[in-house]
Amino acid sequence: MFEHEEDVVQRVVQQLRRPVAIDPALDARVMQAIAKPEPPARSIWPWLAAAAVLVSLIIWRPWSRSAEAESATFQFVLVAPQATSVSLVGDFNDWDPKRSPMRTANGIWATVVQLAPGRYRYAYLVNGAEWRADPGAPTVPPPDDEFGKPSSVVTVGGKGS
Amino acid sequence: MMLALLLVAAQVGTDPRLDRLDPDTRAQVATVMDSASRVGLPTEPLIQRALEGATKAAPGARIVAAVRRLSADLGVARTALGTEASVPELEAGVAALRAGAKPQVLANLRSVRRHPLTMALSVLADLVANGVPLDSAAAAVLALAPKARDADLVEFRRAVERDIALGAPPGAATSVRVNVGATDVFAGLHNPGAPPPPPRRP
Amino acid sequence: MQSMGIERVESSDAELVCRVRAGDIGAYGALVSRYRDRLGRYARHMLGDREDAEEALQDSFVRAYRSLARCDDPARFGAWLYGILVNRCRTTGARAARRRRMFVRDADALQGAARADQSERLEWTDAVDRALARLAPEYREAFLLKHVEDLEYEAIAELTGAGVSALKMRVKRAREQLQRYLREAEHV
C-alpha cells in the first residue's frame, strides 16, 4: 500500500532539510578570492584605485624588479573563535610572529601578504603557543616536517603560465 | 672546534636574521650556508628553514640537521633540473624528491614543460602527500605538464583532493581527473571566449 | 544586564554589509559563515553534486562581494545573495551535468562493491536524490525553494523571475513526479 502524497512529500522535505556537508575550507577560499581584486565599487573608489596604482608604479618601479611585478596579494584566513591572538608565520616573513599579526571579526582571523611565485611553508601561531596548519591547504608531510609542529604549503604560480 | 666554527661564521658574514639562533647553532648553520654558496646553491631557503626551527623552538641539533638536509636536497634538485633552475623551482624540486620522486622524473618534467616547473613539482609533491601513489602522481603531472597552465595544475590538484575526500581511491581519482583535466585544457584552447573559471586558492 | 549561559551577540546583515562597504573584509567572513550552510544545501540539492555545489557557492559569495554596491537593501542581503546563487545554479547546470555523468560512472565502477552494504536509510537518501535529479530543473528549483527553503511564492517569484501561478504549477508537478519516481523505486 502506497503512502499518501502529503506524507511522501513530508518525508522528502524532512530528508532534504538535513544539513549537508560543506568543505570547511570554503570560507577561507572565498576570503582569499575577495582579497585579490578591487574592493566593492563606490563612485570614488575607481579613481582612488587608479591613483594608488599610479603611486605604486612610481614607488615600486615594477618594470625594473620582475619578481615583485609578478607578486600578488593573498589573504590568509583562520576560523578560531576561541583564540585571543593569531599570527601568520612562514617563509615569506622570516617566521616572525610580529610581522603578520591577524585581525579578527567574529572569530574569523585574517591578514594579507604579498607573495611572488614560489612554494612557501607557513603555519598559524595561536595565542602565542599553539601551532596550527591551514585546514584549507596542503600540509607539510611527516618526512618533510623536521620540527614536529604542523605547517602548510602554499604554491603561487606564475600569471602567464 | 667551536672556535673554528665561529671563525667560519665570521668569515662569511652571518645573516643578522640568524641572531635568533643560539651562537653554536648559528655558527653551524653558517657553515652549511657557506658550503652551499660556494657551489652556487641558494642560501635563502636555508635561512628560512633555520628561522622556522627557531620560531618553533626546535633544539639546535635538529635545526642544523634540517638545514644540512635541505642543502643536500637542493643540490640533488639542481643536478636534475639544471643550473638554470630558479630558486622556487629548486625548492619545489626538493618537495618532489622528498615525496619520493626520482631525479629522472624532475629531469623529464624539465624536458616537457616550457613554463616554470614550480607548480608542477609542487602539485606532484602535494598529491603524494594526499595518498596518491607516486607513480600515478608522476604520470599525471607529466601528462598535464606540456600544455597545462599553473592554474590548471592547481585546479587538477584540488579536484583530486576533493574526490579523495569523497571516498574515491587516490590513484583512481588521479587518473580519472587527468582525463577530465586534459579535456578541459584542450577545450580552453579551442574556446577563448569561454567565461573565466571561478577564483581559486593558490 | 547580567546574563547566564552562552550569549550570542551577532551583528545584523545590514551592519555587516555596511562594515564591508567601509573596507572591513573580515565582516564579509561573518556573512559567509552565516549563509554558507543554508545556501550550500540549496546548491547541493539543485546541482546534485557536492563539488559543483561548492564551486557555485564559492563563486556566488565572490560575485556578491564584488557587486555589493548594487545590493540596494542591505537588510535583505540574504535574499539578494539567494538570487545570485539561484542564477549561478541555473547557468552551470548543463555543464555540471555533463561532468557529473562522467565522474559518477567512474565512481560507481570504483565503489560498486560497497553499495550492497548500504543501510535502508542510505537507500532512502539515495532514492530521494535520484528522484530529485529526475525532475526538470525548473520544477526542482521551485520545489526546493518552496518546501525546503520555506520561501513564500512571492519571494520565489522575485528570485526566479517566474510568475506565482506558474510557480505553483511547477511545485505541484514536482510533488506529483517525486511521488511517482519514489513509487517506481518502491520506497513508498
Coordinates of C-alpha atoms in Angstrom, one line a residue:
Chain A
M1 CA 0.0 0.0 0.0
F2 CA 1.4 3.4 -1.0
E3 CA 1.7 6.4 1.3
H4 CA -0.5 9.4 0.7
E5 CA 1.2 12.1 -1.4
E6 CA 1.3 14.6 1.5
D7 CA 3.2 12.0 3.6
V8 CA 5.7 11.3 0.9
V9 CA 6.4 15.0 0.3
Q10 CA 6.8 15.5 4.1
R11 CA 9.4 12.6 4.2
V12 CA 11.2 14.0 1.2
V13 CA 11.3 17.5 2.7
Q14 CA 12.4 16.2 6.1
Q15 CA 15.3 14.4 4.3
L16 CA 16.2 17.4 2.2
R17 CA 16.3 19.8 5.1
R18 CA 19.1 17.9 6.8
P19 CA 22.3 19.8 6.9
V20 CA 24.7 18.9 4.0
A21 CA 28.5 18.6 4.4
I22 CA 30.3 21.7 3.0
D23 CA 34.0 21.8 2.7
P24 CA 35.3 23.6 5.8
A25 CA 37.9 25.4 3.7
L26 CA 35.3 27.1 1.6
D27 CA 35.2 30.2 3.8
A28 CA 38.9 30.6 3.5
R29 CA 38.8 30.2 -0.3
V30 CA 36.1 32.9 -0.5
M31 CA 38.1 35.3 1.7
Q32 CA 41.3 34.6 -0.2
A33 CA 39.5 35.2 -3.5
I34 CA 38.0 38.5 -2.5
A35 CA 41.2 39.8 -1.1
K36 CA 42.8 39.8 -4.6
P37 CA 40.8 42.1 -6.7
E38 CA 39.3 45.6 -6.2
P39 CA 37.0 46.2 -3.2
P40 CA 33.3 46.7 -3.7
A41 CA 32.7 49.6 -6.1
R42 CA 31.9 53.0 -4.9
S43 CA 31.8 56.0 -7.1
I44 CA 35.1 57.5 -5.8
W45 CA 36.9 54.2 -5.5
P46 CA 37.9 53.6 -9.1
W47 CA 39.7 57.0 -9.0
L48 CA 41.4 56.2 -5.7
A49 CA 42.4 52.8 -7.0
A50 CA 43.8 54.3 -10.2
A51 CA 45.8 56.8 -8.1
A52 CA 47.0 54.1 -5.8
V53 CA 48.2 52.0 -8.8
L54 CA 50.0 55.1 -10.2
V55 CA 51.7 55.8 -6.9
S56 CA 52.6 52.1 -6.6
L57 CA 54.1 52.1 -10.0
I58 CA 56.2 55.1 -9.2
I59 CA 57.4 53.8 -5.9
W60 CA 57.9 50.1 -6.8
R61 CA 59.0 50.6 -10.4
P62 CA 58.0 47.1 -11.2
W63 CA 59.5 47.2 -14.6
S64 CA 62.9 47.1 -13.0
R65 CA 62.1 44.4 -10.5
S66 CA 60.5 41.4 -12.2
A67 CA 59.9 39.2 -9.1
E68 CA 57.8 41.9 -7.4
A69 CA 56.0 42.6 -10.6
E70 CA 54.7 39.1 -10.6
S71 CA 53.7 39.0 -6.9
A72 CA 50.1 39.1 -5.9
T73 CA 48.1 39.8 -2.7
F74 CA 46.8 36.8 -0.8
Q75 CA 44.6 36.8 2.2
F76 CA 45.1 34.1 4.8
V77 CA 42.1 33.2 6.9
L78 CA 41.8 31.0 10.0
V79 CA 38.5 30.4 11.8
A80 CA 39.4 30.3 15.5
P81 CA 36.6 31.7 17.6
Q82 CA 38.3 30.9 20.9
A83 CA 41.7 32.4 20.1
T84 CA 42.8 35.7 21.6
S85 CA 45.7 36.2 19.1
V86 CA 46.7 34.6 15.9
S87 CA 49.9 35.3 13.8
L88 CA 50.7 34.1 10.4
V89 CA 54.4 32.9 10.1
G90 CA 56.2 31.4 7.1
D91 CA 58.9 31.5 4.6
F92 CA 57.6 34.9 3.4
N93 CA 58.1 36.8 6.7
D94 CA 61.1 35.2 8.2
W95 CA 58.9 33.1 10.5
D96 CA 58.5 36.3 12.6
P97 CA 55.2 36.3 14.6
K98 CA 55.3 40.1 14.8
R99 CA 55.4 40.7 11.1
S100 CA 51.9 39.4 10.2
P101 CA 49.5 39.6 13.1
M102 CA 46.0 38.7 12.1
R103 CA 42.8 40.7 12.8
T104 CA 39.6 39.1 13.8
A105 CA 35.9 39.7 13.1
N106 CA 33.6 37.2 14.8
G107 CA 36.3 34.6 15.2
I108 CA 37.5 34.8 11.6
W109 CA 41.1 35.8 11.6
A110 CA 42.6 37.3 8.5
T111 CA 45.7 39.0 7.2
V112 CA 47.0 39.9 3.8
V113 CA 50.5 39.3 2.4
Q114 CA 52.2 39.8 -0.9
L115 CA 53.7 36.7 -2.5
A116 CA 55.8 36.2 -5.5
P117 CA 55.6 32.9 -7.4
G118 CA 57.1 30.1 -5.3
R119 CA 56.5 27.4 -2.8
Y120 CA 56.1 28.6 0.8
R121 CA 55.8 26.8 4.1
Y122 CA 53.7 28.5 6.7
A123 CA 51.7 28.0 9.9
Y124 CA 49.4 29.8 12.3
L125 CA 50.6 30.6 15.8
V126 CA 47.5 30.8 18.0
N127 CA 47.7 32.5 21.4
G128 CA 51.5 32.7 21.0
A129 CA 51.9 29.0 21.8
E130 CA 49.7 26.7 19.7
W131 CA 50.7 25.7 16.2
R132 CA 48.1 25.1 13.6
A133 CA 48.2 24.1 10.0
D134 CA 45.9 25.7 7.5
P135 CA 42.8 23.4 7.1
G136 CA 42.4 24.7 3.6
A137 CA 45.8 24.0 2.2
P138 CA 48.2 21.0 1.7
T139 CA 50.0 20.1 4.9
V140 CA 53.8 19.5 5.1
P141 CA 54.1 15.7 5.1
P142 CA 55.9 14.0 8.0
P143 CA 59.1 13.2 6.2
D144 CA 59.4 16.9 5.4
D145 CA 58.4 18.2 8.8
E146 CA 61.6 18.2 10.8
F147 CA 60.4 20.2 13.7
G148 CA 57.3 18.2 14.8
K149 CA 54.9 21.1 14.6
P150 CA 52.3 21.4 11.8
S151 CA 52.9 23.5 8.8
S152 CA 51.1 24.0 5.5
V153 CA 52.3 24.8 2.0
V154 CA 51.1 27.3 -0.5
T155 CA 52.4 27.4 -4.0
V156 CA 52.0 30.6 -6.0
G157 CA 52.0 30.1 -9.8
G158 CA 53.1 32.5 -12.5
K159 CA 50.4 34.6 -14.0
G160 CA 51.4 34.0 -17.5
S161 CA 52.0 30.2 -17.3
Chain B
M1 CA 86.2 23.0 17.0
M2 CA 83.9 25.7 18.4
L3 CA 86.4 28.4 17.6
A4 CA 86.8 27.1 14.1
L5 CA 83.0 27.3 13.5
L6 CA 82.8 30.8 14.9
L7 CA 85.7 31.8 12.6
V8 CA 83.9 30.4 9.6
A9 CA 80.7 32.2 10.6
A10 CA 82.6 35.5 10.9
Q11 CA 84.3 34.9 7.6
V12 CA 81.1 34.5 5.6
G13 CA 79.3 37.2 7.4
T14 CA 76.3 35.7 9.2
D15 CA 72.9 37.0 8.2
P16 CA 71.5 39.2 11.0
R17 CA 68.2 37.3 10.9
L18 CA 70.0 34.3 12.3
D19 CA 70.7 36.1 15.6
R20 CA 67.5 34.3 16.8
L21 CA 69.6 31.1 16.9
D22 CA 71.9 30.3 19.8
P23 CA 75.6 31.0 18.9
D24 CA 76.6 27.4 18.4
T25 CA 73.6 26.6 16.1
R26 CA 74.1 29.9 14.3
A27 CA 77.7 29.0 13.6
Q28 CA 76.9 25.5 12.3
V29 CA 74.1 26.9 10.1
A30 CA 76.5 29.5 8.8
T31 CA 79.0 26.8 7.9
V32 CA 76.3 24.9 5.9
M33 CA 75.3 28.1 4.1
D34 CA 78.9 28.8 3.3
S35 CA 79.3 25.4 1.7
A36 CA 76.1 25.9 -0.2
S37 CA 77.0 29.3 -1.6
R38 CA 80.5 28.0 -2.6
V39 CA 78.8 25.6 -5.0
G40 CA 76.3 28.1 -6.2
L41 CA 73.2 26.9 -4.3
P42 CA 70.8 29.5 -2.9
T43 CA 71.0 30.2 0.8
E44 CA 67.7 32.0 1.4
P45 CA 65.8 28.6 1.7
L46 CA 68.4 27.5 4.3
I47 CA 67.9 30.7 6.3
Q48 CA 64.1 30.3 6.2
R49 CA 64.4 26.7 7.4
A50 CA 66.6 27.7 10.3
L51 CA 64.2 30.5 11.2
E52 CA 61.3 28.1 11.1
G53 CA 63.1 25.9 13.5
A54 CA 64.0 28.8 15.8
T55 CA 60.4 30.1 15.9
K56 CA 59.2 26.6 16.6
A57 CA 61.7 26.3 19.4
A58 CA 63.4 23.3 18.0
P59 CA 66.7 22.0 19.5
G60 CA 69.8 23.4 17.8
A61 CA 70.9 20.0 16.6
R62 CA 67.6 19.4 14.8
I63 CA 67.8 22.8 13.2
V64 CA 71.3 22.1 11.9
A65 CA 70.3 18.7 10.6
A66 CA 67.3 20.2 8.8
V67 CA 69.4 22.9 7.1
R68 CA 72.0 20.4 6.2
R69 CA 69.5 18.0 4.7
L70 CA 67.8 20.8 2.8
S71 CA 71.2 22.0 1.3
A72 CA 71.9 18.4 0.1
D73 CA 68.5 18.1 -1.4
L74 CA 68.8 21.4 -3.2
G75 CA 72.0 20.1 -4.7
V76 CA 70.2 17.0 -6.0
A77 CA 67.3 19.1 -7.3
R78 CA 69.7 21.4 -9.2
T79 CA 71.5 18.5 -10.8
A80 CA 68.2 17.1 -12.0
L81 CA 66.7 20.5 -13.1
G82 CA 69.8 22.1 -14.4
T83 CA 71.9 25.1 -13.4
E84 CA 69.3 27.5 -14.9
A85 CA 66.6 26.4 -12.4
S86 CA 65.2 29.2 -10.3
V87 CA 65.2 29.2 -6.5
P88 CA 61.4 28.4 -6.4
E89 CA 61.9 25.6 -8.8
L90 CA 64.7 24.1 -6.7
E91 CA 62.5 24.4 -3.6
A92 CA 59.6 22.7 -5.3
G93 CA 62.0 20.1 -6.7
V94 CA 63.1 19.3 -3.1
A95 CA 59.5 18.8 -2.1
A96 CA 59.0 16.4 -5.1
L97 CA 62.2 14.5 -4.2
R98 CA 61.1 14.2 -0.6
A99 CA 57.8 12.8 -1.8
G100 CA 59.8 10.0 -3.4
A101 CA 60.2 11.2 -7.0
K102 CA 63.4 10.1 -8.6
P103 CA 65.7 12.8 -10.0
Q104 CA 64.8 11.4 -13.5
V105 CA 61.2 12.5 -13.0
L106 CA 62.3 16.0 -12.4
A107 CA 64.5 15.9 -15.5
N108 CA 61.6 14.5 -17.6
L109 CA 59.4 17.4 -16.4
R110 CA 62.0 19.9 -17.4
S111 CA 62.2 18.4 -20.8
V112 CA 58.4 18.5 -21.5
R113 CA 57.4 21.8 -19.9
R114 CA 58.2 25.2 -21.3
H115 CA 56.8 27.2 -18.4
P116 CA 58.5 27.3 -14.9
L117 CA 58.2 24.0 -13.1
T118 CA 57.5 25.3 -9.6
M119 CA 53.8 24.5 -9.7
A120 CA 54.1 21.2 -11.5
L121 CA 56.6 19.9 -8.9
S122 CA 54.6 21.2 -6.1
V123 CA 51.4 19.5 -7.3
L124 CA 53.3 16.3 -7.6
A125 CA 54.5 16.6 -4.0
D126 CA 51.1 17.5 -2.7
L127 CA 49.4 14.7 -4.5
V128 CA 51.7 12.1 -2.9
A129 CA 51.2 13.7 0.5
N130 CA 47.5 13.2 -0.1
G131 CA 47.9 9.5 -0.6
V132 CA 48.2 9.3 -4.3
P133 CA 50.8 6.6 -5.3
L134 CA 54.0 8.2 -6.5
D135 CA 53.8 6.5 -10.0
S136 CA 50.2 7.7 -10.5
A137 CA 51.1 11.3 -9.4
A138 CA 54.2 11.5 -11.5
A139 CA 52.4 10.1 -14.6
A140 CA 49.5 12.5 -14.1
V141 CA 51.7 15.6 -13.7
L142 CA 53.9 14.5 -16.7
A143 CA 50.8 14.1 -18.8
L144 CA 49.5 17.5 -17.9
A145 CA 52.7 19.4 -17.8
P146 CA 53.3 20.1 -21.5
K147 CA 50.1 22.2 -22.0
A148 CA 48.5 22.9 -18.6
R149 CA 48.8 26.4 -17.2
D150 CA 49.7 26.7 -13.5
A151 CA 46.1 27.5 -12.7
D152 CA 45.0 24.2 -14.5
L153 CA 47.5 22.3 -12.3
V154 CA 46.1 23.8 -9.2
E155 CA 42.6 23.0 -10.3
F156 CA 43.6 19.5 -11.0
R157 CA 45.2 19.0 -7.6
R158 CA 42.1 20.4 -5.8
A159 CA 39.7 18.2 -7.9
V160 CA 41.7 15.1 -6.9
E161 CA 41.8 16.1 -3.3
R162 CA 38.0 16.6 -3.3
D163 CA 37.4 13.2 -5.0
I164 CA 39.6 11.6 -2.4
A165 CA 37.7 13.3 0.4
L166 CA 34.5 11.9 -1.1
G167 CA 35.9 8.4 -0.9
A168 CA 37.5 7.8 -4.3
P169 CA 40.7 5.7 -4.2
P170 CA 43.6 8.3 -4.6
G171 CA 45.2 6.6 -7.6
A172 CA 41.9 6.1 -9.5
A173 CA 40.8 9.7 -8.6
T174 CA 44.1 10.9 -10.2
S175 CA 43.7 9.0 -13.4
V176 CA 40.1 10.0 -13.8
R177 CA 41.0 13.6 -13.3
V178 CA 43.8 13.5 -15.7
N179 CA 41.4 12.6 -18.4
V180 CA 38.9 15.3 -17.4
G181 CA 41.7 17.8 -16.9
A182 CA 43.2 17.1 -20.3
T183 CA 39.8 17.6 -21.9
D184 CA 39.3 20.9 -20.2
V185 CA 42.8 22.1 -21.2
F186 CA 42.0 21.5 -24.8
A187 CA 38.5 22.9 -24.5
G188 CA 40.1 26.1 -23.2
L189 CA 42.4 26.3 -26.1
H190 CA 39.5 26.0 -28.6
N191 CA 37.2 28.3 -26.9
P192 CA 39.0 31.5 -25.9
G193 CA 35.7 33.3 -25.4
A194 CA 34.7 30.9 -22.6
P195 CA 34.0 32.6 -19.2
P196 CA 36.9 32.6 -16.8
P197 CA 36.9 29.9 -14.1
P198 CA 35.8 30.8 -10.6
P199 CA 38.6 32.2 -8.3
R200 CA 40.6 29.6 -6.5
R201 CA 43.1 29.2 -3.8
P202 CA 46.6 29.2 -5.0
Chain C
M1 CA 22.1 43.4 32.2
Q2 CA 23.8 40.3 33.5
S3 CA 23.1 37.1 31.6
M4 CA 23.9 33.5 32.2
G5 CA 25.0 30.7 29.9
I6 CA 26.0 31.2 26.3
E7 CA 25.2 34.6 24.9
R8 CA 25.3 35.1 21.1
V9 CA 25.8 38.7 20.1
E10 CA 25.5 38.9 16.3
S11 CA 25.6 41.9 14.0
S12 CA 22.7 42.3 11.6
D13 CA 23.2 41.7 7.9
A14 CA 22.8 45.4 7.3
E15 CA 25.5 46.3 9.9
L16 CA 27.9 43.7 8.4
V17 CA 27.2 44.9 4.8
C18 CA 27.9 48.5 5.9
R19 CA 31.2 47.4 7.5
V20 CA 32.3 45.5 4.4
R21 CA 31.5 48.6 2.3
A22 CA 33.7 50.6 4.6
G23 CA 36.6 48.3 3.9
D24 CA 36.3 45.7 6.7
I25 CA 36.8 42.5 4.7
G26 CA 36.6 40.4 7.9
A27 CA 32.9 41.4 8.2
Y28 CA 32.3 39.6 4.9
G29 CA 33.7 36.5 6.6
A30 CA 30.9 36.7 9.1
L31 CA 28.3 36.9 6.3
V32 CA 29.9 33.9 4.6
S33 CA 29.8 31.8 7.7
R34 CA 26.2 32.9 8.3
Y35 CA 24.9 31.8 4.9
R36 CA 27.2 29.0 3.8
D37 CA 25.3 26.1 5.2
R38 CA 21.8 27.1 4.0
L39 CA 22.9 28.2 0.6
G40 CA 25.2 25.2 0.3
R41 CA 22.3 22.9 1.0
Y42 CA 20.2 24.5 -1.8
A43 CA 23.1 24.3 -4.3
R44 CA 23.8 20.7 -3.3
H45 CA 20.2 19.6 -3.9
M46 CA 19.9 21.7 -7.0
L47 CA 23.0 20.6 -8.7
G48 CA 23.1 17.1 -7.3
D49 CA 26.9 17.1 -6.8
R50 CA 28.9 18.3 -3.9
E51 CA 31.8 19.6 -5.9
D52 CA 29.6 21.6 -8.3
A53 CA 27.6 22.9 -5.4
E54 CA 30.7 24.2 -3.6
E55 CA 32.0 25.8 -6.7
A56 CA 28.7 27.5 -7.3
L57 CA 28.6 28.6 -3.7
Q58 CA 32.1 30.0 -3.7
D59 CA 31.5 31.8 -6.9
S60 CA 28.3 33.3 -5.6
F61 CA 29.9 34.6 -2.5
V62 CA 32.7 36.2 -4.5
R63 CA 30.3 37.7 -7.1
A64 CA 28.1 39.1 -4.3
Y65 CA 31.1 40.7 -2.7
R66 CA 32.2 42.3 -5.9
S67 CA 28.8 43.7 -6.6
L68 CA 27.9 44.6 -3.1
A69 CA 27.4 48.2 -4.1
R70 CA 24.4 47.0 -6.1
C71 CA 22.7 45.5 -3.0
D72 CA 20.0 48.1 -2.6
D73 CA 18.7 46.9 0.7
P74 CA 21.5 45.7 3.0
A75 CA 18.9 44.4 5.4
R76 CA 17.8 41.9 2.7
F77 CA 21.3 40.8 1.9
G78 CA 20.3 37.2 2.3
A79 CA 17.5 37.3 -0.3
W80 CA 19.8 39.2 -2.7
L81 CA 22.5 36.6 -2.2
Y82 CA 20.0 33.8 -2.8
G83 CA 19.2 35.4 -6.1
I84 CA 22.8 35.3 -7.2
L85 CA 23.1 31.6 -6.2
V86 CA 19.8 30.6 -7.9
N87 CA 21.1 32.2 -11.2
R88 CA 24.5 30.6 -10.8
C89 CA 23.0 27.2 -10.3
R90 CA 20.9 27.7 -13.4
T91 CA 23.7 28.8 -15.7
T92 CA 26.1 26.0 -14.7
G93 CA 23.5 23.2 -14.6
A94 CA 24.1 21.8 -18.1
R95 CA 27.9 21.8 -17.9
A96 CA 27.8 20.3 -14.4
A97 CA 25.5 17.6 -15.5
R98 CA 27.9 16.6 -18.3
R99 CA 30.9 16.3 -15.9
R100 CA 28.8 14.6 -13.3
R101 CA 27.8 11.8 -15.6
M102 CA 31.4 11.3 -16.5
F103 CA 32.6 11.0 -12.9
V104 CA 29.7 9.3 -11.4
R105 CA 30.1 6.5 -13.8
D106 CA 33.7 6.1 -12.8
A107 CA 33.0 6.4 -9.1
D108 CA 30.3 3.8 -9.5
A109 CA 32.7 1.4 -11.1
L110 CA 35.2 2.0 -8.4
Q111 CA 32.9 1.7 -5.5
G112 CA 30.3 -0.7 -6.8
A113 CA 31.1 -3.4 -4.3
A114 CA 30.4 -1.2 -1.4
R115 CA 26.8 -0.5 -2.5
A116 CA 25.5 -3.9 -1.3
D117 CA 26.1 -2.8 2.3
Q118 CA 24.1 0.3 2.3
S119 CA 21.5 0.6 5.1
E120 CA 17.8 1.3 4.5
R121 CA 18.3 4.9 5.4
L122 CA 21.1 5.4 2.9
E123 CA 18.9 3.8 0.3
W124 CA 16.1 6.3 1.1
T125 CA 18.5 9.1 0.9
D126 CA 19.8 7.8 -2.4
A127 CA 16.3 7.3 -3.7
V128 CA 15.3 10.9 -2.8
D129 CA 18.5 12.3 -4.5
R130 CA 17.8 10.3 -7.7
A131 CA 14.1 11.3 -7.8
L132 CA 15.1 14.9 -7.3
A133 CA 17.7 14.6 -10.1
R134 CA 15.0 13.3 -12.5
L135 CA 12.9 16.5 -12.1
A136 CA 13.2 19.2 -14.7
P137 CA 15.4 21.9 -13.3
E138 CA 12.6 24.5 -13.1
Y139 CA 10.5 22.0 -11.1
R140 CA 13.4 21.1 -8.8
E141 CA 14.2 24.8 -8.3
A142 CA 10.6 25.7 -7.4
F143 CA 10.1 22.7 -5.1
L144 CA 13.4 23.3 -3.2
L145 CA 12.7 27.0 -2.7
K146 CA 9.1 26.4 -1.6
H147 CA 9.3 23.3 0.5
V148 CA 12.9 23.0 1.6
E149 CA 13.9 26.6 1.9
D150 CA 10.4 27.6 3.0
L151 CA 10.1 30.7 0.9
E152 CA 6.8 32.4 0.1
Y153 CA 5.7 32.2 -3.6
E154 CA 6.1 36.0 -3.9
A155 CA 9.7 35.7 -2.8
I156 CA 10.4 32.9 -5.2
A157 CA 8.9 34.9 -8.0
E158 CA 11.3 37.7 -7.2
L159 CA 14.2 35.3 -7.2
T160 CA 13.4 33.4 -10.3
G161 CA 11.5 35.9 -12.4
A162 CA 8.6 33.4 -12.9
G163 CA 5.0 34.3 -12.1
V164 CA 3.3 33.0 -9.0
S165 CA 0.8 30.9 -10.8
A166 CA 3.5 29.3 -12.9
L167 CA 5.5 28.5 -9.8
K168 CA 2.5 26.9 -8.1
M169 CA 2.1 24.7 -11.1
R170 CA 5.8 23.7 -11.0
V171 CA 5.6 22.9 -7.4
K172 CA 2.5 20.8 -7.9
R173 CA 4.1 18.9 -10.8
A174 CA 7.3 18.4 -8.8
R175 CA 5.3 16.9 -5.9
E176 CA 3.5 14.5 -8.2
Q177 CA 6.6 13.4 -10.0
L178 CA 8.6 12.9 -6.9
Q179 CA 5.9 10.6 -5.5
R180 CA 5.8 8.7 -8.8
Y181 CA 9.5 8.3 -9.0
L182 CA 9.8 7.1 -5.5
R183 CA 6.9 4.7 -6.0
E184 CA 8.7 3.3 -9.0
A185 CA 11.8 2.8 -6.9
E186 CA 9.5 1.1 -4.3
H187 CA 10.4 3.4 -1.5
V188 CA 6.9 4.4 -0.5

